[in-house]
Amino acid sequence: MCQMKLVKKITTHVVILGLCLATITPFTTEAKAKKPKLSQKTVTITKGKTKKIKLSQAGKKAKVTWKTNKKKIVKLSKKKKTYCKVKGLKKGTATVTCKVKKGKKTYKLKCKVKVEKKKAADTPSMVSTYKNIVPYLGAAVNYGSSAPRELRDDETLSFIKKHYNSFTLENEMKPDNILGSSAKTLTVDQAKSKGYYIPEGYSESTVPQLNFTEVDGAMEVAAKNGLKMRAHTLVWHSQTPGWFFTQNYGGSTVVSKEVMDARLDFYVHNVMAHVMDKEKSLTGSAGSIVYAWDVVNEYLHRSSFGNKVWDSVYGNQGGSPSYVKKAFEVAYGMLKSYNVQDKVTLFYNDYNTYFGVQETLDLVNFINKDEEAKICGGIGMQSHVDVKVPTVKEYGDALEKFLAAGYEIQITELDFTINFDTEGAMATYSYRDEGETSADQEKFVKNLMETIITKQKNRDKTVNPKGITSITLWGLCDSTSWRAACEPLLFAEDINSPKPSFYAFIEAAKVW
């Protein structure tokens, strides 16, 4: 009996031991077969920044590949066996997949990547800094049907409102945008029914249809956000369609001077009337948004570029261009008809005015000769300057002479290039690596702006009570500039990337 109990007891212990061993053995095997894993299952990255996703427990012999399902959202900049660097390109969400082939098994590991917009830089407001120096500080922007659409982007519009109180449409008020690349004509009767002005003695049976879609949209943004506009431009040899100068609005032969005079009257009158009527509908009064018009642009530097232009009709009229004077006469008449001639100024706008002071003054004086008033009340100094050309002294001397002539001055297209080829007979006027840096730009911006501000401060106010009334930077940041390669603006790749030159622009205001 005792022997039977002993056998049962031993048997029971053996069974229990076996069960324990059965439990332990699979655990040990599982511990050896580790699965690969990612350091994170979700990642948040600021646009333009990079983060590393690590892979562990893959083993030395594993084959590893990294992919993203949205290459426009994130870029996989470095793909290694143990990690991958992920760069945020634009706002959105993407999935990064790490495929690990380990022996006979394949693992697909996923990480969700969220890219957020870059946070706005905490910068001082330019318009607030310059509020006692000039009435208007502006930038060239676009409303447009294609990118960039700065006036229709909430973040960019907030930036504009912080730093500026004025803007110029970079392209959308130029004749080719309002007239179109090919003529769409209306009969004179159709045009009259639409409210178009038809000049007395207009001899043609049709007129071109005018497109104000982008202009209207920009003005609506301005009215809603307390911004003002410079209107740029009515008459220009460039960005004016060749068909506008030809018979039947599309032939190969240019029209006579008399016919072109009527077309000029038609265009200037209707564009200005539309803008001022739009102002009245938006704010209740004309002249409430557009405070300056570039009536004629770059006459002194006109060129045909192989196209039909104003000179194709009028010939080379030298320093006494009849159509330039007529454009100002029509424009001033429009200001008078809306009773805004005392609050809206008409400008002649040109580049390299600092190398042609007297030539510019002679042209403006010709426009105003024998007129009832200064129908051309201002000179627009386009200022696409380089750190080498013009010198700060050359610019300052020219500005002083313009101010002494009593004309309202606006610095209309300001930017500051580096590494821009301006020297010698073989100058290309494009990017060339000349070893210039952001420090060179910073120094130049500070010196130039201090000079501009000093000339404004020290002008004879009895001769020129208004002085400099506006400064407009030609763009918001380098990446959207027409001269992007030469880094001409105060912000770099985007509006949240202030450069040393931005702080120099702010610092210069202290001389006031």
Short mmCIF file of C-alpha atoms in Angstrom, two decimals:
data_model
loop_
_atom_site.label_atom_id
_atom_site.label_comp_id
_atom_site.label_asym_id
_atom_site.label_seq_id
_atom_site.Cartn_x
_atom_site.Cartn_y
_atom_site.Cartn_z
CA MET A 1 0.00 0.00 0.00
CA CYS A 2 2.80 2.43 0.91
CA GLN A 3 4.73 1.43 -2.20
CA MET A 4 1.70 2.27 -4.41
CA LYS A 5 1.45 5.77 -2.82
CA LEU A 6 5.17 6.38 -3.42
CA VAL A 7 4.87 5.48 -7.12
CA LYS A 8 1.85 7.79 -7.53
CA LYS A 9 3.71 10.65 -5.82
CA ILE A 10 6.78 10.26 -8.04
CA THR A 11 4.58 10.06 -11.13
CA THR A 12 2.75 13.24 -10.15
CA HIS A 13 6.04 15.18 -9.71
CA VAL A 14 7.28 13.98 -13.10
CA VAL A 15 4.08 15.17 -14.77
CA ILE A 16 4.30 18.58 -13.08
CA LEU A 17 7.97 18.92 -14.07
CA GLY A 18 7.10 18.04 -17.64
CA LEU A 19 4.37 20.64 -17.74
CA CYS A 20 6.77 23.27 -16.44
CA LEU A 21 9.38 22.38 -19.04
CA ALA A 22 6.74 22.49 -21.76
CA THR A 23 5.84 26.02 -20.68
CA ILE A 24 9.42 27.30 -20.45
CA THR A 25 10.71 25.95 -23.77
CA PRO A 26 8.44 28.02 -26.10
CA PHE A 27 9.18 31.23 -24.10
CA THR A 28 12.91 30.75 -24.65
CA THR A 29 12.44 30.26 -28.41
CA GLU A 30 10.19 33.34 -28.65
CA ALA A 31 12.79 35.52 -26.90
CA LYS A 32 15.42 34.63 -29.50
CA ALA A 33 13.17 35.49 -32.52
CA LYS A 34 12.84 39.29 -31.98
CA LYS A 35 10.67 41.24 -34.44
CA PRO A 36 12.06 44.42 -36.03
CA LYS A 37 10.39 47.66 -34.92
CA LEU A 38 10.44 51.41 -35.60
CA SER A 39 11.31 53.96 -32.96
CA GLN A 40 8.03 55.81 -33.63
CA LYS A 41 4.64 55.03 -35.11
CA THR A 42 3.74 58.71 -35.61
CA VAL A 43 5.97 61.73 -36.31
CA THR A 44 5.16 65.46 -36.58
CA ILE A 45 7.56 67.62 -38.60
CA THR A 46 7.59 71.34 -39.33
CA LYS A 47 7.79 72.15 -43.02
CA GLY A 48 11.46 72.34 -44.07
CA LYS A 49 12.70 70.40 -41.04
CA THR A 50 14.06 66.82 -40.81
CA LYS A 51 13.54 64.01 -38.31
CA LYS A 52 15.09 60.56 -37.99
CA ILE A 53 13.04 57.34 -37.80
CA LYS A 54 15.13 54.51 -36.34
CA LEU A 55 14.85 50.78 -37.04
CA SER A 56 15.88 48.27 -34.38
CA GLN A 57 16.10 44.49 -34.08
CA ALA A 58 16.39 43.95 -37.82
CA GLY A 59 19.61 41.98 -37.59
CA LYS A 60 22.76 42.28 -39.67
CA LYS A 61 21.57 40.11 -42.54
CA ALA A 62 18.18 41.76 -43.02
CA LYS A 63 17.32 43.57 -46.25
CA VAL A 64 15.75 46.98 -45.54
CA THR A 65 13.89 49.35 -47.92
CA TRP A 66 12.17 52.66 -47.11
CA LYS A 67 9.32 54.28 -49.08
CA THR A 68 6.79 57.09 -48.74
CA ASN A 69 3.35 57.10 -50.30
CA LYS A 70 3.37 60.90 -50.83
CA LYS A 71 6.60 62.28 -52.23
CA LYS A 72 5.24 65.83 -52.38
CA ILE A 73 4.59 65.81 -48.63
CA VAL A 74 7.80 64.21 -47.34
CA LYS A 75 11.20 63.45 -48.76
CA LEU A 76 13.31 60.51 -47.58
CA SER A 77 16.67 62.25 -47.61
CA LYS A 78 18.80 59.43 -46.16
CA LYS A 79 17.82 55.77 -46.26
CA LYS A 80 20.07 53.55 -44.19
CA LYS A 81 19.71 50.04 -42.76
CA THR A 82 19.15 51.30 -39.22
CA TYR A 83 17.40 54.65 -39.85
CA CYS A 84 15.78 56.99 -42.35
CA LYS A 85 15.81 60.80 -42.39
CA VAL A 86 12.42 62.32 -43.27
CA LYS A 87 12.12 65.93 -44.44
CA GLY A 88 8.78 67.81 -44.45
CA LEU A 89 8.10 69.43 -47.82
CA LYS A 90 4.59 70.81 -47.45
CA LYS A 91 1.63 70.65 -45.11
CA GLY A 92 -0.13 67.27 -45.13
CA THR A 93 0.05 63.67 -43.97
CA ALA A 94 2.07 60.80 -45.45
CA THR A 95 2.97 57.23 -44.52
CA VAL A 96 6.55 56.02 -44.44
CA THR A 97 6.86 52.23 -44.87
CA CYS A 98 9.93 50.26 -43.82
CA LYS A 99 10.07 46.82 -45.45
CA VAL A 100 12.34 44.36 -43.60
CA LYS A 101 13.16 40.99 -45.14
CA LYS A 102 14.58 38.81 -42.38
CA GLY A 103 15.29 35.24 -43.39
CA LYS A 104 12.09 33.80 -44.80
CA LYS A 105 9.93 36.43 -43.12
CA THR A 106 9.06 39.91 -44.40
CA TYR A 107 7.83 42.66 -42.10
CA LYS A 108 6.13 45.91 -43.20
CA LEU A 109 6.50 48.59 -40.55
CA LYS A 110 4.65 51.88 -40.93
CA CYS A 111 5.05 55.38 -39.49
CA LYS A 112 2.49 58.13 -40.02
CA VAL A 113 4.18 61.49 -40.74
CA LYS A 114 2.32 64.77 -40.28
CA VAL A 115 3.91 67.90 -41.78
CA GLU A 116 2.87 71.23 -40.28
CA LYS A 117 3.36 74.73 -41.66
CA LYS A 118 6.48 76.54 -40.61
CA LYS A 119 5.78 78.81 -37.67
CA ALA A 120 5.84 82.51 -38.43
CA ALA A 121 9.03 84.26 -37.51
CA ASP A 122 8.67 86.73 -34.64
CA THR A 123 9.87 89.81 -36.50
CA PRO A 124 9.24 93.51 -35.96
CA SER A 125 6.69 95.06 -38.33
CA MET A 126 8.29 96.98 -41.18
CA VAL A 127 5.30 99.26 -41.76
CA SER A 128 5.16 100.16 -38.07
CA THR A 129 8.89 100.83 -38.05
CA TYR A 130 8.58 103.19 -41.05
CA LYS A 131 5.22 104.77 -40.20
CA ASN A 132 6.69 108.21 -39.46
CA ILE A 133 9.09 108.09 -42.42
CA VAL A 134 6.80 107.31 -45.39
CA PRO A 135 3.00 107.07 -45.59
CA TYR A 136 3.05 103.81 -47.56
CA LEU A 137 5.27 100.76 -47.37
CA GLY A 138 4.37 98.10 -49.89
CA ALA A 139 5.30 94.96 -51.82
CA ALA A 140 4.63 93.50 -55.24
CA VAL A 141 2.18 90.61 -54.96
CA ASN A 142 -0.20 88.55 -57.08
CA TYR A 143 -3.89 87.74 -56.88
CA GLY A 144 -3.96 85.59 -60.01
CA SER A 145 -5.43 82.43 -61.37
CA SER A 146 -2.14 80.56 -60.94
CA ALA A 147 0.52 80.37 -58.23
CA PRO A 148 1.68 82.34 -56.41
CA ARG A 149 -1.67 83.66 -55.17
CA GLU A 150 -0.37 85.71 -52.26
CA LEU A 151 -3.53 87.78 -51.78
CA ARG A 152 -5.66 84.62 -51.55
CA ASP A 153 -3.53 82.71 -49.05
CA ASP A 154 -4.50 83.39 -45.43
CA GLU A 155 -0.99 82.98 -43.98
CA THR A 156 0.59 85.20 -46.64
CA LEU A 157 -2.13 87.82 -46.33
CA SER A 158 -1.52 87.98 -42.57
CA PHE A 159 2.18 88.51 -43.29
CA ILE A 160 1.36 91.29 -45.78
CA LYS A 161 -0.90 93.05 -43.27
CA LYS A 162 1.79 92.83 -40.59
CA HIS A 163 4.58 94.34 -42.68
CA TYR A 164 2.85 96.51 -45.32
CA ASN A 165 -0.08 98.86 -45.81
CA SER A 166 0.17 98.94 -49.61
CA PHE A 167 0.70 96.58 -52.51
CA THR A 168 1.35 96.66 -56.25
CA LEU A 169 0.03 93.90 -58.49
CA GLU A 170 3.14 92.44 -60.10
CA ASN A 171 1.43 91.67 -63.43
CA GLU A 172 -2.36 91.81 -63.25
CA MET A 173 -2.82 95.52 -63.99
CA LYS A 174 -0.49 95.48 -66.98
CA PRO A 175 -2.10 95.86 -70.42
CA ASP A 176 -1.54 92.28 -71.57
CA ASN A 177 -3.56 90.95 -68.65
CA ILE A 178 -6.46 93.36 -69.11
CA LEU A 179 -6.45 93.16 -72.93
CA GLY A 180 -5.50 89.48 -73.32
CA SER A 181 -3.05 87.71 -75.61
CA SER A 182 -5.56 87.80 -78.47
CA ALA A 183 -8.32 90.32 -79.06
CA LYS A 184 -11.89 89.67 -77.97
CA THR A 185 -13.85 92.46 -79.58
CA LEU A 186 -17.25 94.01 -79.06
CA THR A 187 -19.17 96.19 -81.46
CA VAL A 188 -19.34 99.81 -80.43
CA ASP A 189 -23.04 99.40 -79.62
CA GLN A 190 -22.35 96.31 -77.48
CA ALA A 191 -19.58 98.19 -75.69
CA LYS A 192 -21.88 101.13 -74.97
CA SER A 193 -24.52 98.78 -73.58
CA LYS A 194 -21.90 97.41 -71.18
CA GLY A 195 -21.04 100.92 -70.02
CA TYR A 196 -17.76 101.35 -71.92
CA TYR A 197 -16.68 104.88 -72.77
CA ILE A 198 -16.27 105.46 -76.52
CA PRO A 199 -14.14 108.52 -77.37
CA GLU A 200 -15.65 111.24 -79.51
CA GLY A 201 -14.66 110.66 -83.12
CA TYR A 202 -13.78 106.98 -82.57
CA SER A 203 -13.73 105.72 -86.17
CA GLU A 204 -13.64 101.96 -85.76
CA SER A 205 -16.60 99.58 -85.56
CA THR A 206 -15.23 97.44 -82.70
CA VAL A 207 -13.39 97.84 -79.41
CA PRO A 208 -11.43 95.31 -77.36
CA GLN A 209 -13.16 93.70 -74.40
CA LEU A 210 -11.41 94.43 -71.09
CA ASN A 211 -10.84 91.83 -68.37
CA PHE A 212 -10.88 93.10 -64.78
CA THR A 213 -11.30 89.80 -62.93
CA GLU A 214 -7.96 89.85 -61.09
CA VAL A 215 -8.01 93.63 -60.58
CA ASP A 216 -11.45 93.43 -58.97
CA GLY A 217 -10.40 90.52 -56.76
CA ALA A 218 -7.32 92.38 -55.57
CA MET A 219 -9.31 95.52 -54.82
CA GLU A 220 -11.82 93.51 -52.80
CA VAL A 221 -8.97 92.07 -50.71
CA ALA A 222 -7.56 95.58 -50.23
CA ALA A 223 -10.90 97.02 -49.11
CA LYS A 224 -11.61 94.16 -46.72
CA ASN A 225 -8.15 94.29 -45.12
CA GLY A 226 -7.42 98.02 -44.96
CA LEU A 227 -4.73 97.98 -47.65
CA LYS A 228 -3.97 100.50 -50.39
CA MET A 229 -2.79 99.94 -53.98
CA ARG A 230 -0.40 101.37 -56.52
CA ALA A 231 -1.84 100.92 -60.03
CA HIS A 232 0.87 99.62 -62.38
CA THR A 233 0.75 100.35 -65.33
CA LEU A 234 -1.34 101.93 -68.13
CA VAL A 235 1.14 102.59 -70.96
CA TRP A 236 4.23 100.42 -71.49
CA HIS A 237 6.15 99.14 -74.49
CA SER A 238 6.45 95.72 -72.82
CA GLN A 239 3.62 93.41 -71.75
CA THR A 240 1.25 95.11 -74.17
CA PRO A 241 -0.12 92.78 -76.88
CA GLY A 242 1.04 93.58 -80.40
CA TRP A 243 -2.50 93.27 -81.79
CA PHE A 244 -3.50 96.42 -79.88
CA PHE A 245 -1.49 98.49 -82.40
CA THR A 246 -2.72 96.83 -85.60
CA GLN A 247 -5.64 97.31 -87.95
CA ASN A 248 -8.83 95.49 -86.95
CA TYR A 249 -7.16 94.49 -83.68
CA GLY A 250 -5.25 91.64 -85.22
CA GLY A 251 -3.84 92.47 -88.63
CA SER A 252 -0.21 92.86 -89.58
CA THR A 253 -0.30 96.59 -90.39
CA VAL A 254 -0.23 99.19 -87.63
CA VAL A 255 -2.91 101.85 -87.42
CA SER A 256 -2.47 105.59 -87.91
CA LYS A 257 -1.53 107.96 -85.09
CA GLU A 258 -5.07 109.36 -85.07
CA VAL A 259 -6.62 105.91 -84.63
CA MET A 260 -4.08 105.04 -81.94
CA ASP A 261 -4.81 108.28 -80.09
CA ALA A 262 -8.45 107.19 -79.88
CA ARG A 263 -7.47 103.70 -78.70
CA LEU A 264 -5.22 105.23 -76.04
CA ASP A 265 -8.08 107.44 -74.86
CA PHE A 266 -10.43 104.43 -74.81
CA TYR A 267 -8.04 102.26 -72.80
CA VAL A 268 -6.88 104.78 -70.17
CA HIS A 269 -10.38 106.17 -69.64
CA ASN A 270 -12.10 102.79 -69.24
CA VAL A 271 -9.45 101.24 -66.99
CA MET A 272 -9.39 104.21 -64.62
CA ALA A 273 -13.19 104.56 -64.65
CA HIS A 274 -13.62 100.88 -63.79
CA VAL A 275 -11.16 101.10 -60.88
CA MET A 276 -12.68 104.25 -59.43
CA ASP A 277 -16.24 102.95 -59.84
CA LYS A 278 -15.15 99.75 -58.09
CA GLU A 279 -13.73 101.85 -55.24
CA LYS A 280 -17.07 103.61 -54.90
CA SER A 281 -18.94 100.31 -54.74
CA LEU A 282 -16.54 98.89 -52.14
CA THR A 283 -15.94 101.90 -49.90
CA GLY A 284 -18.34 104.63 -50.97
CA SER A 285 -15.71 106.92 -52.50
CA ALA A 286 -13.32 107.04 -55.45
CA GLY A 287 -9.61 107.33 -54.69
CA SER A 288 -10.02 105.34 -51.49
CA ILE A 289 -7.87 102.34 -52.48
CA VAL A 290 -5.59 103.33 -55.38
CA TYR A 291 -3.46 106.28 -54.29
CA ALA A 292 -1.01 106.32 -57.23
CA TRP A 293 -1.03 105.41 -60.94
CA ASP A 294 2.01 104.59 -63.05
CA VAL A 295 0.57 106.17 -66.19
CA VAL A 296 3.64 105.58 -68.36
CA ASN A 297 6.36 103.06 -67.64
CA GLU A 298 9.94 103.10 -68.99
CA TYR A 299 9.50 105.39 -71.99
CA LEU A 300 13.17 106.36 -71.74
CA HIS A 301 14.18 102.70 -71.96
CA ARG A 302 11.64 101.58 -74.54
CA SER A 303 12.44 98.70 -76.85
CA SER A 304 10.44 96.74 -79.40
CA PHE A 305 11.71 93.25 -78.54
CA GLY A 306 10.68 92.48 -82.15
CA ASN A 307 7.01 93.23 -81.39
CA LYS A 308 4.55 95.94 -82.38
CA VAL A 309 4.82 98.74 -79.79
CA TRP A 310 3.98 102.42 -79.39
CA ASP A 311 6.98 103.48 -81.47
CA SER A 312 5.66 101.25 -84.29
CA VAL A 313 2.80 103.73 -84.64
CA TYR A 314 4.31 107.05 -83.53
CA GLY A 315 7.94 106.55 -84.49
CA ASN A 316 10.81 107.76 -82.33
CA GLN A 317 9.53 111.00 -80.80
CA GLY A 318 12.60 111.56 -78.65
CA GLY A 319 12.09 113.84 -75.67
CA SER A 320 8.64 115.06 -76.84
CA PRO A 321 6.43 111.95 -77.12
CA SER A 322 2.88 113.04 -77.96
CA TYR A 323 1.24 109.80 -76.82
CA VAL A 324 2.97 109.99 -73.41
CA LYS A 325 1.63 113.50 -72.86
CA LYS A 326 -1.82 112.46 -74.10
CA ALA A 327 -1.89 109.49 -71.69
CA PHE A 328 -1.30 111.85 -68.77
CA GLU A 329 -3.88 114.33 -70.06
CA VAL A 330 -6.54 111.62 -70.26
CA ALA A 331 -5.55 110.20 -66.85
CA TYR A 332 -5.60 113.59 -65.15
CA GLY A 333 -8.96 114.34 -66.74
CA MET A 334 -10.27 111.12 -65.17
CA LEU A 335 -9.02 112.15 -61.73
CA LYS A 336 -10.76 115.50 -62.12
CA SER A 337 -14.02 113.91 -63.27
CA TYR A 338 -14.06 111.87 -60.03
CA ASN A 339 -12.77 114.84 -57.99
CA VAL A 340 -9.75 112.93 -56.65
CA GLN A 341 -6.93 114.94 -58.25
CA ASP A 342 -5.83 116.20 -54.85
CA LYS A 343 -5.46 112.77 -53.25
CA VAL A 344 -4.32 110.54 -56.15
CA THR A 345 -0.98 111.15 -57.91
CA LEU A 346 -0.01 110.25 -61.48
CA PHE A 347 3.56 108.96 -61.95
CA TYR A 348 6.15 108.52 -64.63
CA ASN A 349 7.98 105.32 -63.62
CA ASP A 350 11.38 104.14 -64.87
CA TYR A 351 14.54 102.24 -63.98
CA ASN A 352 18.12 103.55 -63.73
CA THR A 353 16.76 107.00 -62.96
CA TYR A 354 19.85 107.50 -60.77
CA PHE A 355 21.91 107.48 -64.01
CA GLY A 356 19.50 109.73 -65.93
CA VAL A 357 18.28 112.40 -63.54
CA GLN A 358 18.12 115.29 -66.01
CA GLU A 359 16.68 113.16 -68.81
CA THR A 360 13.90 112.03 -66.45
CA LEU A 361 13.18 115.57 -65.27
CA ASP A 362 13.13 116.85 -68.86
CA LEU A 363 10.50 114.26 -69.81
CA VAL A 364 8.31 115.01 -66.78
CA ASN A 365 8.63 118.75 -67.41
CA PHE A 366 7.56 118.17 -71.05
CA ILE A 367 4.47 116.27 -69.86
CA ASN A 368 3.53 119.17 -67.57
CA LYS A 369 4.34 121.97 -70.03
CA ASP A 370 1.40 124.31 -70.75
CA GLU A 371 -0.94 122.22 -68.59
CA GLU A 372 -3.32 123.62 -65.99
CA ALA A 373 -1.52 121.71 -63.22
CA LYS A 374 1.24 119.16 -62.67
CA ILE A 375 -0.63 116.40 -64.46
CA CYS A 376 2.45 114.25 -63.85
CA GLY A 377 2.91 114.85 -60.15
CA GLY A 378 5.43 112.17 -59.31
CA ILE A 379 8.53 110.25 -60.34
CA GLY A 380 8.68 106.53 -59.69
CA MET A 381 12.23 105.39 -59.04
CA GLN A 382 12.38 101.72 -59.91
CA SER A 383 15.20 100.53 -57.70
CA HIS A 384 16.39 97.11 -58.77
CA VAL A 385 19.76 97.88 -57.24
CA ASP A 386 22.84 95.70 -56.75
CA VAL A 387 25.38 95.86 -53.94
CA LYS A 388 27.84 97.23 -56.55
CA VAL A 389 25.64 99.35 -58.84
CA PRO A 390 24.62 102.06 -58.22
CA THR A 391 26.77 103.18 -55.34
CA VAL A 392 24.89 104.48 -52.32
CA LYS A 393 26.23 107.95 -53.09
CA GLU A 394 25.00 107.84 -56.70
CA TYR A 395 21.55 106.81 -55.53
CA GLY A 396 21.44 109.43 -52.78
CA ASP A 397 22.56 112.25 -55.09
CA ALA A 398 19.85 111.40 -57.64
CA LEU A 399 17.17 111.20 -54.97
CA GLU A 400 18.18 114.58 -53.60
CA LYS A 401 17.90 116.19 -57.06
CA PHE A 402 14.45 114.70 -57.66
CA LEU A 403 13.26 115.94 -54.28
CA ALA A 404 14.70 119.40 -54.97
CA ALA A 405 12.67 119.53 -58.21
CA GLY A 406 9.50 119.45 -56.13
CA TYR A 407 8.05 116.18 -57.40
CA GLU A 408 6.49 113.53 -55.22
CA ILE A 409 8.84 110.54 -55.18
CA GLN A 410 7.98 106.88 -54.84
CA ILE A 411 10.57 104.11 -54.70
CA THR A 412 8.57 101.63 -56.70
CA GLU A 413 10.47 98.39 -57.34
CA LEU A 414 13.07 97.94 -54.64
CA ASP A 415 15.30 94.90 -54.29
CA PHE A 416 19.01 94.36 -53.57
CA THR A 417 20.87 91.71 -55.57
CA ILE A 418 24.13 89.97 -54.80
CA ASN A 419 26.21 88.00 -57.32
CA PHE A 420 24.55 89.88 -60.17
CA ASP A 421 26.72 90.42 -63.25
CA THR A 422 26.70 94.18 -63.88
CA GLU A 423 30.31 94.88 -64.81
CA GLY A 424 32.12 95.39 -68.09
CA ALA A 425 31.19 95.09 -71.73
CA MET A 426 30.38 91.41 -71.27
CA ALA A 427 27.89 91.94 -68.43
CA THR A 428 25.07 89.41 -68.68
CA TYR A 429 22.76 91.05 -66.10
CA SER A 430 22.10 87.67 -64.56
CA TYR A 431 23.56 85.49 -61.81
CA ARG A 432 27.33 85.15 -61.63
CA ASP A 433 29.20 83.86 -58.61
CA GLU A 434 31.18 86.88 -57.44
CA GLY A 435 31.69 85.67 -53.89
CA GLU A 436 29.15 88.09 -52.44
CA THR A 437 27.36 87.03 -49.30
CA SER A 438 24.37 87.90 -47.13
CA ALA A 439 26.74 90.02 -45.04
CA ASP A 440 27.48 92.17 -48.11
CA GLN A 441 23.77 92.56 -48.74
CA GLU A 442 23.13 93.41 -45.08
CA LYS A 443 25.71 96.21 -45.12
CA PHE A 444 24.43 97.64 -48.42
CA VAL A 445 20.78 97.60 -47.32
CA LYS A 446 21.58 99.45 -44.11
CA ASN A 447 23.66 102.10 -45.89
CA LEU A 448 21.14 102.61 -48.70
CA MET A 449 18.10 102.84 -46.45
CA GLU A 450 19.86 105.21 -44.06
CA THR A 451 20.64 107.42 -47.07
CA ILE A 452 17.06 107.34 -48.36
CA ILE A 453 15.67 108.16 -44.91
CA THR A 454 18.18 110.96 -44.37
CA LYS A 455 17.30 112.57 -47.73
CA GLN A 456 13.63 112.40 -46.79
CA LYS A 457 14.29 113.92 -43.38
CA ASN A 458 16.52 116.75 -44.61
CA ARG A 459 14.61 117.79 -47.76
CA ASP A 460 13.40 121.37 -48.11
CA LYS A 461 9.75 120.95 -47.16
CA THR A 462 8.83 124.35 -48.58
CA VAL A 463 9.91 123.08 -52.02
CA ASN A 464 8.71 119.50 -51.61
CA PRO A 465 6.15 119.11 -48.83
CA LYS A 466 5.27 115.48 -49.71
CA GLY A 467 8.75 114.10 -50.36
CA ILE A 468 8.96 110.30 -50.58
CA THR A 469 5.43 108.97 -50.17
CA SER A 470 5.91 105.26 -50.80
CA ILE A 471 8.53 102.51 -50.77
CA THR A 472 7.62 99.24 -52.51
CA LEU A 473 9.72 96.08 -52.29
CA TRP A 474 9.42 94.01 -55.46
CA GLY A 475 8.27 90.74 -53.93
CA LEU A 476 7.86 89.04 -50.56
CA CYS A 477 10.77 86.58 -50.55
CA ASP A 478 13.65 85.38 -52.72
CA SER A 479 11.94 82.22 -53.92
CA THR A 480 9.15 84.16 -55.67
CA SER A 481 11.32 86.96 -57.06
CA TRP A 482 11.93 87.31 -60.81
CA ARG A 483 15.63 87.56 -59.83
CA ALA A 484 15.59 84.69 -57.33
CA ALA A 485 19.09 83.42 -58.15
CA CYS A 486 20.57 86.70 -56.91
CA GLU A 487 18.69 86.60 -53.57
CA PRO A 488 17.33 90.16 -53.82
CA LEU A 489 14.80 90.41 -51.01
CA LEU A 490 14.64 90.60 -47.22
CA PHE A 491 13.23 87.10 -46.71
CA ALA A 492 14.82 83.93 -48.07
CA GLU A 493 12.97 80.78 -49.16
CA ASP A 494 9.65 81.85 -47.63
CA ILE A 495 8.00 84.60 -45.60
CA ASN A 496 9.11 82.98 -42.33
CA SER A 497 12.82 83.23 -43.18
CA PRO A 498 14.04 86.77 -42.44
CA LYS A 499 17.58 87.46 -43.62
CA PRO A 500 20.24 89.68 -42.03
CA SER A 501 19.22 92.32 -44.58
CA PHE A 502 15.71 92.39 -43.04
CA TYR A 503 17.16 93.43 -39.69
CA ALA A 504 19.39 95.96 -41.48
CA PHE A 505 16.25 97.44 -43.07
CA ILE A 506 14.70 97.77 -39.61
CA GLU A 507 17.90 99.12 -38.02
CA ALA A 508 18.26 101.82 -40.70
CA ALA A 509 15.03 103.48 -39.53
CA LYS A 510 16.79 104.63 -36.36
CA VAL A 511 18.40 107.52 -38.27
CA TRP A 512 14.99 109.17 -38.46
#
